[in-house]
Amino acid sequence: MKRKLSLVFGGAGFIGSHLCHRLLSLGHEVIAADNLSTGRVENLAEVAAMPNFRFIRYDITCALPTALSSLGSVDEIYNLACPASPRQYQSDPVKTLMTSVAGSLNLLQLARTTGARILLASTSEVYGDPLVSSQNENYFGNVNTTGPRSCYDEGKRAAETLFNDYRRMYGVDTRIIRIFNTYGPRMSADDGRVIPAFITQALKGLPLTVNGDGSQTRSFMYIDDLIDAIILMMANYITHSPVNIGNPVETTIIELADIIKRLTDSTSEIGYRPMPQDDPRRRCPDIARARDALGGWLPTVNLDDGLTATINYFKTSII
Ligand SMILES: NC(=O)c1ccc[n+]([C@@H]2O[C@H](COP(=O)([O-])OP(=O)(O)OC[C@H]3O[C@@H](n4cnc5c(N)ncnc54)[C@H](O)[C@@H]3O)[C@@H](O)[C@H]2O)c1
């Protein structure tokens, strides 16, 4: 039987590399494409030599390279290419916006010509600083169009629009997932996201830097739960509507700091600093649609177990 051909854009990143591993373990042929702006080839070291795997350095805002434009048929396209940490996506906001918009357009065109099904990794940030909690997919959000986070939030919102318009105009088979905070091994230690930041600070005995008073909440999903959901979302006919994928257990940032201190046996202090502009106060997904559409899918990894696996990764990679 012919292997499924899957293209993973953003394949050298945190989520992309886990997806490549999983698709290869399912017997797919995988091409990972990435401009390596925030991703690393080391994330793909374990699969690099596999016969069904190929890596192409490619920026999705540019014209497709021959290696991709000459592919006759493709089964699946995953668009994960976009910096995800505020520090990284704000460092070149115009590029971030273009990555979501022009990049999605290029990949949708590729899906149209190859007949591939295509999935967009959208984000909970499309809800902005939500006025309701928890957020379900019918909530239109509370997003600042001109703030420092807008390049990411509005870029993803525009990408969702493009995905829907390509489906309605050209019949492209689209999927959209709105990912809530996800963590795990292979995150970058220094990208500013709260879990790698706290873990590396705790392991080095530095103060854990909490924004504001730490009472703002996030809901953290372990990477394996997300990859399960992505595979289900792509495999079955489910829905073209956006689907929240996240863990609904809410944790305050100060609780997270305490848990990480406990799991690392750290004596680090807590250091407080001002809240960044437009930082959401609450983040909690309503995952009823995902549960119904994905055959009962629910996150299964609790925070202690997921953090322990992540801490073990950082112990070997940063020390
Ligand atoms: N991790 C999360 O909690 C989370 C939450 C919501 C949404 N997402 C989305 O999931 C996707 C992956 O996020 P991640 O956490 O793995 O981040 P990441 O930074 O580790 O991965 C993003 C990858 O995309 C690549 N990339 C960026 N711009 C590109 C471009 N123009 N062309 C080609 N490649 C490009 C980067 O080099 C990197 O490998 C992103 O689209 C992000 O918006 C992630």
Tab-separated table of C-alpha atoms and ligand atoms in Angstrom:
chain	number	residue	atom	x	y	z
A	1	MET	CA	0.000	0.000	0.000
A	2	LYS	CA	1.247	3.510	-0.846
A	3	ARG	CA	2.466	5.490	2.132
A	4	LYS	CA	0.641	8.728	2.926
A	5	LEU	CA	2.721	11.785	2.042
A	6	SER	CA	2.556	14.451	4.765
A	7	LEU	CA	4.149	17.894	4.553
A	8	VAL	CA	4.864	19.538	7.884
A	9	PHE	CA	5.604	23.273	7.627
A	10	GLY	CA	7.281	24.496	10.787
A	11	GLY	CA	8.530	20.903	11.156
A	12	ALA	CA	11.731	21.838	13.015
A	13	GLY	CA	9.837	23.632	15.777
A	14	PHE	CA	8.619	22.310	19.098
A	15	ILE	CA	5.201	21.022	17.974
A	16	GLY	CA	6.281	20.330	14.387
A	17	SER	CA	9.094	18.008	15.408
A	18	HIS	CA	6.788	15.964	17.652
A	19	LEU	CA	4.302	15.749	14.792
A	20	CYS	CA	7.004	14.531	12.379
A	21	HIS	CA	8.017	11.823	14.865
A	22	ARG	CA	4.425	10.665	15.276
A	23	LEU	CA	3.624	10.653	11.536
A	24	LEU	CA	6.756	8.628	10.812
A	25	SER	CA	5.828	6.153	13.534
A	26	LEU	CA	2.446	5.779	11.794
A	27	GLY	CA	4.239	4.849	8.552
A	28	HIS	CA	3.822	8.134	6.665
A	29	GLU	CA	6.364	9.607	4.294
A	30	VAL	CA	7.160	13.019	5.808
A	31	ILE	CA	8.689	16.158	4.365
A	32	ALA	CA	9.426	18.785	7.006
A	33	ALA	CA	9.911	22.339	5.737
A	34	ASP	CA	11.128	25.176	7.934
A	35	ASN	CA	13.089	28.423	7.688
A	36	LEU	CA	14.769	27.647	11.046
A	37	SER	CA	13.932	31.101	12.426
A	38	THR	CA	12.789	29.692	15.779
A	39	GLY	CA	13.084	25.956	15.112
A	40	ARG	CA	16.230	23.823	15.242
A	41	VAL	CA	17.439	20.925	13.090
A	42	GLU	CA	18.485	19.176	16.333
A	43	ASN	CA	14.770	18.725	17.055
A	44	LEU	CA	14.722	16.344	14.090
A	45	ALA	CA	18.026	14.579	14.831
A	46	GLU	CA	16.371	11.271	15.740
A	47	VAL	CA	14.440	11.055	12.461
A	48	ALA	CA	16.896	12.763	10.101
A	49	ALA	CA	18.329	9.530	8.722
A	50	MET	CA	15.016	7.715	8.283
A	51	PRO	CA	14.364	6.753	4.637
A	52	ASN	CA	10.817	8.168	4.668
A	53	PHE	CA	11.911	11.549	5.986
A	54	ARG	CA	13.238	14.630	4.236
A	55	PHE	CA	13.986	18.159	5.455
A	56	ILE	CA	13.780	21.238	3.225
A	57	ARG	CA	14.812	24.698	4.319
A	58	TYR	CA	12.010	26.925	3.109
A	59	ASP	CA	10.336	30.165	4.182
A	60	ILE	CA	6.578	29.886	3.591
A	61	THR	CA	6.257	33.551	2.633
A	62	CYS	CA	8.372	32.828	-0.476
A	63	ALA	CA	7.528	31.058	-3.730
A	64	LEU	CA	7.513	27.288	-3.364
A	65	PRO	CA	10.846	25.586	-4.104
A	66	THR	CA	10.866	23.053	-6.965
A	67	ALA	CA	11.110	20.163	-4.507
A	68	LEU	CA	7.631	21.093	-3.260
A	69	SER	CA	5.961	22.626	-6.312
A	70	SER	CA	6.771	19.544	-8.408
A	71	LEU	CA	5.105	17.084	-6.036
A	72	GLY	CA	2.257	15.489	-7.980
A	73	SER	CA	-0.031	14.524	-5.161
A	74	VAL	CA	0.155	15.171	-1.454
A	75	ASP	CA	-2.165	13.678	1.151
A	76	GLU	CA	-1.758	16.067	4.055
A	77	ILE	CA	-0.362	19.535	4.713
A	78	TYR	CA	0.155	20.828	8.248
A	79	ASN	CA	0.728	24.582	8.603
A	80	LEU	CA	2.551	25.040	11.889
A	81	ALA	CA	5.037	27.587	10.579
A	82	CYS	CA	4.927	30.714	12.735
A	83	PRO	CA	6.898	31.906	15.746
A	84	ALA	CA	4.748	31.199	18.797
A	85	SER	CA	6.401	32.955	21.720
A	86	PRO	CA	5.599	36.654	22.227
A	87	ARG	CA	9.303	37.536	22.445
A	88	GLN	CA	9.979	35.907	19.091
A	89	TYR	CA	6.872	36.972	17.195
A	90	GLN	CA	7.219	40.579	18.373
A	91	SER	CA	10.847	40.788	17.280
A	92	ASP	CA	9.724	41.159	13.634
A	93	PRO	CA	5.970	41.770	13.722
A	94	VAL	CA	5.633	42.434	9.989
A	95	LYS	CA	7.290	39.111	9.201
A	96	THR	CA	5.029	37.369	11.732
A	97	LEU	CA	1.900	38.768	10.116
A	98	MET	CA	3.131	37.887	6.632
A	99	THR	CA	4.030	34.374	7.760
A	100	SER	CA	0.442	33.777	8.837
A	101	VAL	CA	-1.186	35.508	5.880
A	102	ALA	CA	1.103	35.189	2.823
A	103	GLY	CA	2.428	31.867	4.124
A	104	SER	CA	-1.044	30.398	4.541
A	105	LEU	CA	-1.974	31.615	1.071
A	106	ASN	CA	1.015	29.779	-0.446
A	107	LEU	CA	0.187	26.570	1.389
A	108	LEU	CA	-3.521	26.763	0.535
A	109	GLN	CA	-2.542	27.140	-3.119
A	110	LEU	CA	-0.353	24.047	-2.762
A	111	ALA	CA	-3.295	22.170	-1.214
A	112	ARG	CA	-5.496	23.279	-4.073
A	113	THR	CA	-3.107	22.071	-6.783
A	114	THR	CA	-2.170	18.793	-5.077
A	115	GLY	CA	-5.599	17.914	-3.663
A	116	ALA	CA	-4.169	17.652	-0.144
A	117	ARG	CA	-6.148	18.097	3.054
A	118	ILE	CA	-4.674	21.039	4.984
A	119	LEU	CA	-4.629	21.870	8.689
A	120	LEU	CA	-3.946	25.267	10.254
A	121	ALA	CA	-2.374	25.507	13.690
A	122	SER	CA	-4.337	28.512	14.913
A	123	THR	CA	-4.285	29.688	18.477
A	124	SER	CA	-6.271	30.605	21.555
A	125	GLU	CA	-4.852	34.102	20.964
A	126	VAL	CA	-7.641	34.627	18.401
A	127	TYR	CA	-9.795	35.231	21.512
A	128	GLY	CA	-7.455	38.053	22.612
A	129	ASP	CA	-8.041	39.093	26.230
A	130	PRO	CA	-11.386	37.277	26.525
A	131	LEU	CA	-14.381	38.813	28.243
A	132	VAL	CA	-15.877	35.350	28.849
A	133	SER	CA	-14.394	32.243	30.429
A	134	SER	CA	-14.142	29.513	29.358
A	135	GLN	CA	-13.898	30.295	25.635
A	136	ASN	CA	-15.812	28.216	23.128
A	137	GLU	CA	-15.408	28.444	19.370
A	138	ASN	CA	-18.460	30.687	18.923
A	139	TYR	CA	-16.844	33.487	20.923
A	140	PHE	CA	-15.508	36.092	18.481
A	141	GLY	CA	-12.848	37.368	20.849
A	142	ASN	CA	-11.607	40.635	22.281
A	143	VAL	CA	-8.535	41.459	20.239
A	144	ASN	CA	-6.588	44.701	19.968
A	145	THR	CA	-5.861	45.319	16.280
A	146	THR	CA	-2.948	47.688	16.883
A	147	GLY	CA	-1.083	46.421	19.940
A	148	PRO	CA	2.236	44.571	20.168
A	149	ARG	CA	0.503	41.162	20.099
A	150	SER	CA	-1.711	42.037	17.118
A	151	CYS	CA	0.745	40.737	14.497
A	152	TYR	CA	0.265	37.245	15.901
A	153	ASP	CA	-3.395	37.372	16.925
A	154	GLU	CA	-4.663	39.129	13.813
A	155	GLY	CA	-2.354	37.107	11.568
A	156	LYS	CA	-3.920	33.892	12.836
A	157	ARG	CA	-7.417	35.336	12.546
A	158	ALA	CA	-6.735	36.311	8.923
A	159	ALA	CA	-5.270	32.850	8.269
A	160	GLU	CA	-8.483	31.280	9.568
A	161	THR	CA	-10.419	33.531	7.184
A	162	LEU	CA	-8.248	32.454	4.248
A	163	PHE	CA	-8.700	28.786	5.118
A	164	ASN	CA	-12.471	29.173	5.115
A	165	ASP	CA	-12.500	31.185	1.909
A	166	TYR	CA	-10.328	28.622	0.100
A	167	ARG	CA	-12.738	25.902	1.212
A	168	ARG	CA	-15.801	27.851	0.073
A	169	MET	CA	-14.309	29.119	-3.215
A	170	TYR	CA	-12.147	26.181	-4.294
A	171	GLY	CA	-13.351	23.207	-2.265
A	172	VAL	CA	-10.041	22.799	-0.429
A	173	ASP	CA	-10.435	20.315	2.439
A	174	THR	CA	-9.470	22.430	5.451
A	175	ARG	CA	-9.079	21.857	9.187
A	176	ILE	CA	-8.486	24.544	11.833
A	177	ILE	CA	-7.373	23.879	15.384
A	178	ARG	CA	-7.056	26.603	18.010
A	179	ILE	CA	-4.219	25.458	20.215
A	180	PHE	CA	-4.086	26.560	23.859
A	181	ASN	CA	-0.758	26.704	25.766
A	182	THR	CA	1.146	23.528	25.045
A	183	TYR	CA	4.443	22.499	26.599
A	184	GLY	CA	6.910	19.636	26.603
A	185	PRO	CA	10.389	18.516	25.616
A	186	ARG	CA	12.089	20.361	22.707
A	187	MET	CA	10.723	23.779	23.619
A	188	SER	CA	13.488	26.357	23.383
A	189	ALA	CA	14.958	27.222	26.766
A	190	ASP	CA	15.213	30.904	25.941
A	191	ASP	CA	12.100	31.779	23.934
A	192	GLY	CA	10.451	33.512	26.888
A	193	ARG	CA	7.460	31.168	27.239
A	194	VAL	CA	6.551	30.665	30.860
A	195	ILE	CA	7.235	26.945	31.314
A	196	PRO	CA	10.740	26.810	29.772
A	197	ALA	CA	11.525	30.127	31.484
A	198	PHE	CA	10.490	28.895	34.950
A	199	ILE	CA	12.186	25.512	34.514
A	200	THR	CA	15.508	26.956	33.401
A	201	GLN	CA	15.392	29.605	36.129
A	202	ALA	CA	14.580	26.978	38.771
A	203	LEU	CA	17.355	24.647	37.579
A	204	LYS	CA	19.878	27.501	37.634
A	205	GLY	CA	18.757	28.823	41.037
A	206	LEU	CA	17.658	32.145	39.515
A	207	PRO	CA	14.478	34.017	40.543
A	208	LEU	CA	11.352	32.830	38.699
A	209	THR	CA	10.060	35.912	36.871
A	210	VAL	CA	6.310	36.268	37.370
A	211	ASN	CA	4.382	38.894	35.378
A	212	GLY	CA	2.043	41.009	37.522
A	213	ASP	CA	0.959	39.363	40.784
A	214	GLY	CA	0.777	35.915	39.169
A	215	SER	CA	-2.982	35.539	39.648
A	216	GLN	CA	-3.595	35.378	35.879
A	217	THR	CA	-4.467	31.875	34.706
A	218	ARG	CA	-3.337	29.642	31.888
A	219	SER	CA	-4.334	26.104	30.995
A	220	PHE	CA	-1.394	23.920	30.051
A	221	MET	CA	-1.582	20.911	27.735
A	222	TYR	CA	1.174	18.346	27.391
A	223	ILE	CA	2.491	17.880	23.852
A	224	ASP	CA	1.400	14.216	23.520
A	225	ASP	CA	-2.245	15.181	24.090
A	226	LEU	CA	-2.014	17.815	21.352
A	227	ILE	CA	-0.404	15.431	18.862
A	228	ASP	CA	-3.156	12.849	19.527
A	229	ALA	CA	-5.747	15.507	18.697
A	230	ILE	CA	-3.943	16.689	15.548
A	231	ILE	CA	-3.749	13.123	14.209
A	232	LEU	CA	-7.456	12.549	14.886
A	233	MET	CA	-8.394	15.889	13.377
A	234	MET	CA	-6.574	15.129	10.135
A	235	ALA	CA	-7.560	11.471	9.864
A	236	ASN	CA	-11.330	11.679	9.985
A	237	TYR	CA	-14.069	13.747	8.454
A	238	ILE	CA	-15.013	15.843	11.415
A	239	THR	CA	-15.669	19.513	10.929
A	240	HIS	CA	-14.304	22.417	8.963
A	241	SER	CA	-15.141	24.730	11.854
A	242	PRO	CA	-12.359	25.754	14.230
A	243	VAL	CA	-11.827	23.351	17.125
A	244	ASN	CA	-10.269	24.321	20.473
A	245	ILE	CA	-7.524	21.926	21.532
A	246	GLY	CA	-6.349	22.474	25.076
A	247	ASN	CA	-6.432	21.299	28.637
A	248	PRO	CA	-9.271	22.936	30.594
A	249	VAL	CA	-7.514	22.682	33.965
A	250	GLU	CA	-6.740	26.295	34.893
A	251	THR	CA	-3.593	27.111	36.841
A	252	THR	CA	-2.475	30.501	38.087
A	253	ILE	CA	1.039	31.540	37.144
A	254	ILE	CA	2.043	31.686	40.798
A	255	GLU	CA	0.789	28.104	41.316
A	256	LEU	CA	2.810	27.044	38.276
A	257	ALA	CA	5.931	28.651	39.747
A	258	ASP	CA	5.401	26.763	43.020
A	259	ILE	CA	4.868	23.423	41.247
A	260	ILE	CA	8.042	23.853	39.187
A	261	LYS	CA	10.035	24.819	42.285
A	262	ARG	CA	8.753	21.676	44.021
A	263	LEU	CA	9.480	19.346	41.075
A	264	THR	CA	12.999	20.721	40.617
A	265	ASP	CA	13.790	20.914	44.372
A	266	SER	CA	14.689	24.534	43.729
A	267	THR	CA	15.270	27.220	46.318
A	268	SER	CA	14.778	30.011	43.755
A	269	GLU	CA	12.914	33.136	44.848
A	270	ILE	CA	9.923	34.560	42.973
A	271	GLY	CA	10.676	37.849	41.173
A	272	TYR	CA	7.760	40.060	40.122
A	273	ARG	CA	7.717	42.333	37.073
A	274	PRO	CA	5.003	44.422	35.345
A	275	MET	CA	2.331	42.728	33.214
A	276	PRO	CA	3.074	43.106	29.504
A	277	GLN	CA	0.526	45.051	27.442
A	278	ASP	CA	-2.561	43.063	26.342
A	279	ASP	CA	-1.497	39.978	28.303
A	280	PRO	CA	-4.707	37.958	28.779
A	281	ARG	CA	-5.947	37.573	32.378
A	282	ARG	CA	-7.585	34.209	31.795
A	283	ARG	CA	-7.112	31.386	29.346
A	284	CYS	CA	-9.327	28.338	29.562
A	285	PRO	CA	-10.639	26.320	26.633
A	286	ASP	CA	-14.108	24.892	26.324
A	287	ILE	CA	-13.243	21.592	24.625
A	288	ALA	CA	-16.752	20.171	24.169
A	289	ARG	CA	-16.489	20.442	20.381
A	290	ALA	CA	-13.159	18.613	20.313
A	291	ARG	CA	-14.482	15.860	22.576
A	292	ASP	CA	-17.551	15.343	20.379
A	293	ALA	CA	-15.753	15.660	17.045
A	294	LEU	CA	-12.710	13.583	17.957
A	295	GLY	CA	-14.472	10.521	19.343
A	296	GLY	CA	-14.190	11.413	23.007
A	297	TRP	CA	-10.666	12.883	22.889
A	298	LEU	CA	-9.635	14.466	26.184
A	299	PRO	CA	-6.215	15.469	27.508
A	300	THR	CA	-4.847	12.704	29.718
A	301	VAL	CA	-1.460	13.947	30.974
A	302	ASN	CA	-1.616	15.803	34.279
A	303	LEU	CA	0.570	18.822	34.993
A	304	ASP	CA	2.941	17.071	37.418
A	305	ASP	CA	3.678	14.228	34.963
A	306	GLY	CA	4.044	16.512	31.951
A	307	LEU	CA	6.266	18.933	33.829
A	308	THR	CA	8.442	16.103	35.150
A	309	ALA	CA	9.084	14.876	31.576
A	310	THR	CA	9.810	18.438	30.472
A	311	ILE	CA	12.145	19.109	33.402
A	312	ASN	CA	14.058	15.901	32.587
A	313	TYR	CA	14.507	17.143	29.018
A	314	PHE	CA	15.811	20.523	30.176
A	315	LYS	CA	18.154	18.886	32.685
A	316	THR	CA	19.913	17.071	29.837
A	317	SER	CA	19.750	19.899	27.299
A	318	ILE	CA	20.748	23.000	29.288
A	319	ILE	CA	23.000	21.724	32.034
B	1	LIG	N1	3.046	25.946	21.650
B	1	LIG	C1	1.886	26.517	21.868
B	1	LIG	O1	1.474	26.595	23.032
B	1	LIG	C2	1.020	27.030	20.742
B	1	LIG	C3	-0.218	27.590	21.084
B	1	LIG	C4	-1.014	28.064	20.071
B	1	LIG	C5	-0.627	27.949	18.756
B	1	LIG	N2	0.570	27.404	18.444
B	1	LIG	C6	0.952	27.355	17.026
B	1	LIG	O2	1.576	26.122	16.725
B	1	LIG	C7	2.605	26.335	15.761
B	1	LIG	C8	3.923	25.758	16.262
B	1	LIG	O3	4.270	26.409	17.469
B	1	LIG	P1	5.536	25.958	18.339
B	1	LIG	O4	5.157	26.124	19.747
B	1	LIG	O5	6.032	24.652	17.862
B	1	LIG	O6	6.560	27.119	17.977
B	1	LIG	P2	8.033	27.021	17.356
B	1	LIG	O7	8.571	28.398	17.280
B	1	LIG	O8	8.837	26.009	18.116
B	1	LIG	O9	7.763	26.435	15.925
B	1	LIG	C9	7.430	27.230	14.815
B	1	LIG	C10	8.269	26.757	13.638
B	1	LIG	O10	7.903	27.500	12.480
B	1	LIG	C11	9.097	27.903	11.807
B	1	LIG	N3	8.803	29.128	11.056
B	1	LIG	C12	8.481	30.351	11.543
B	1	LIG	N4	8.262	31.208	10.532
B	1	LIG	C13	8.425	30.499	9.380
B	1	LIG	C14	8.356	30.829	8.002
B	1	LIG	N5	8.070	32.073	7.574
B	1	LIG	N6	8.596	29.852	7.097
B	1	LIG	C15	8.913	28.594	7.492
B	1	LIG	N7	9.009	28.220	8.783
B	1	LIG	C16	8.769	29.169	9.712
B	1	LIG	C17	10.119	28.114	12.922
B	1	LIG	O11	11.461	28.076	12.491
B	1	LIG	C18	9.770	26.962	13.868
B	1	LIG	O12	10.462	25.785	13.530
B	1	LIG	C19	2.658	27.844	15.487
B	1	LIG	O13	1.942	28.113	14.309
B	1	LIG	C20	1.949	28.438	16.675
B	1	LIG	O14	1.313	29.648	16.355
B	1	LIG	C21	1.418	26.953	19.418
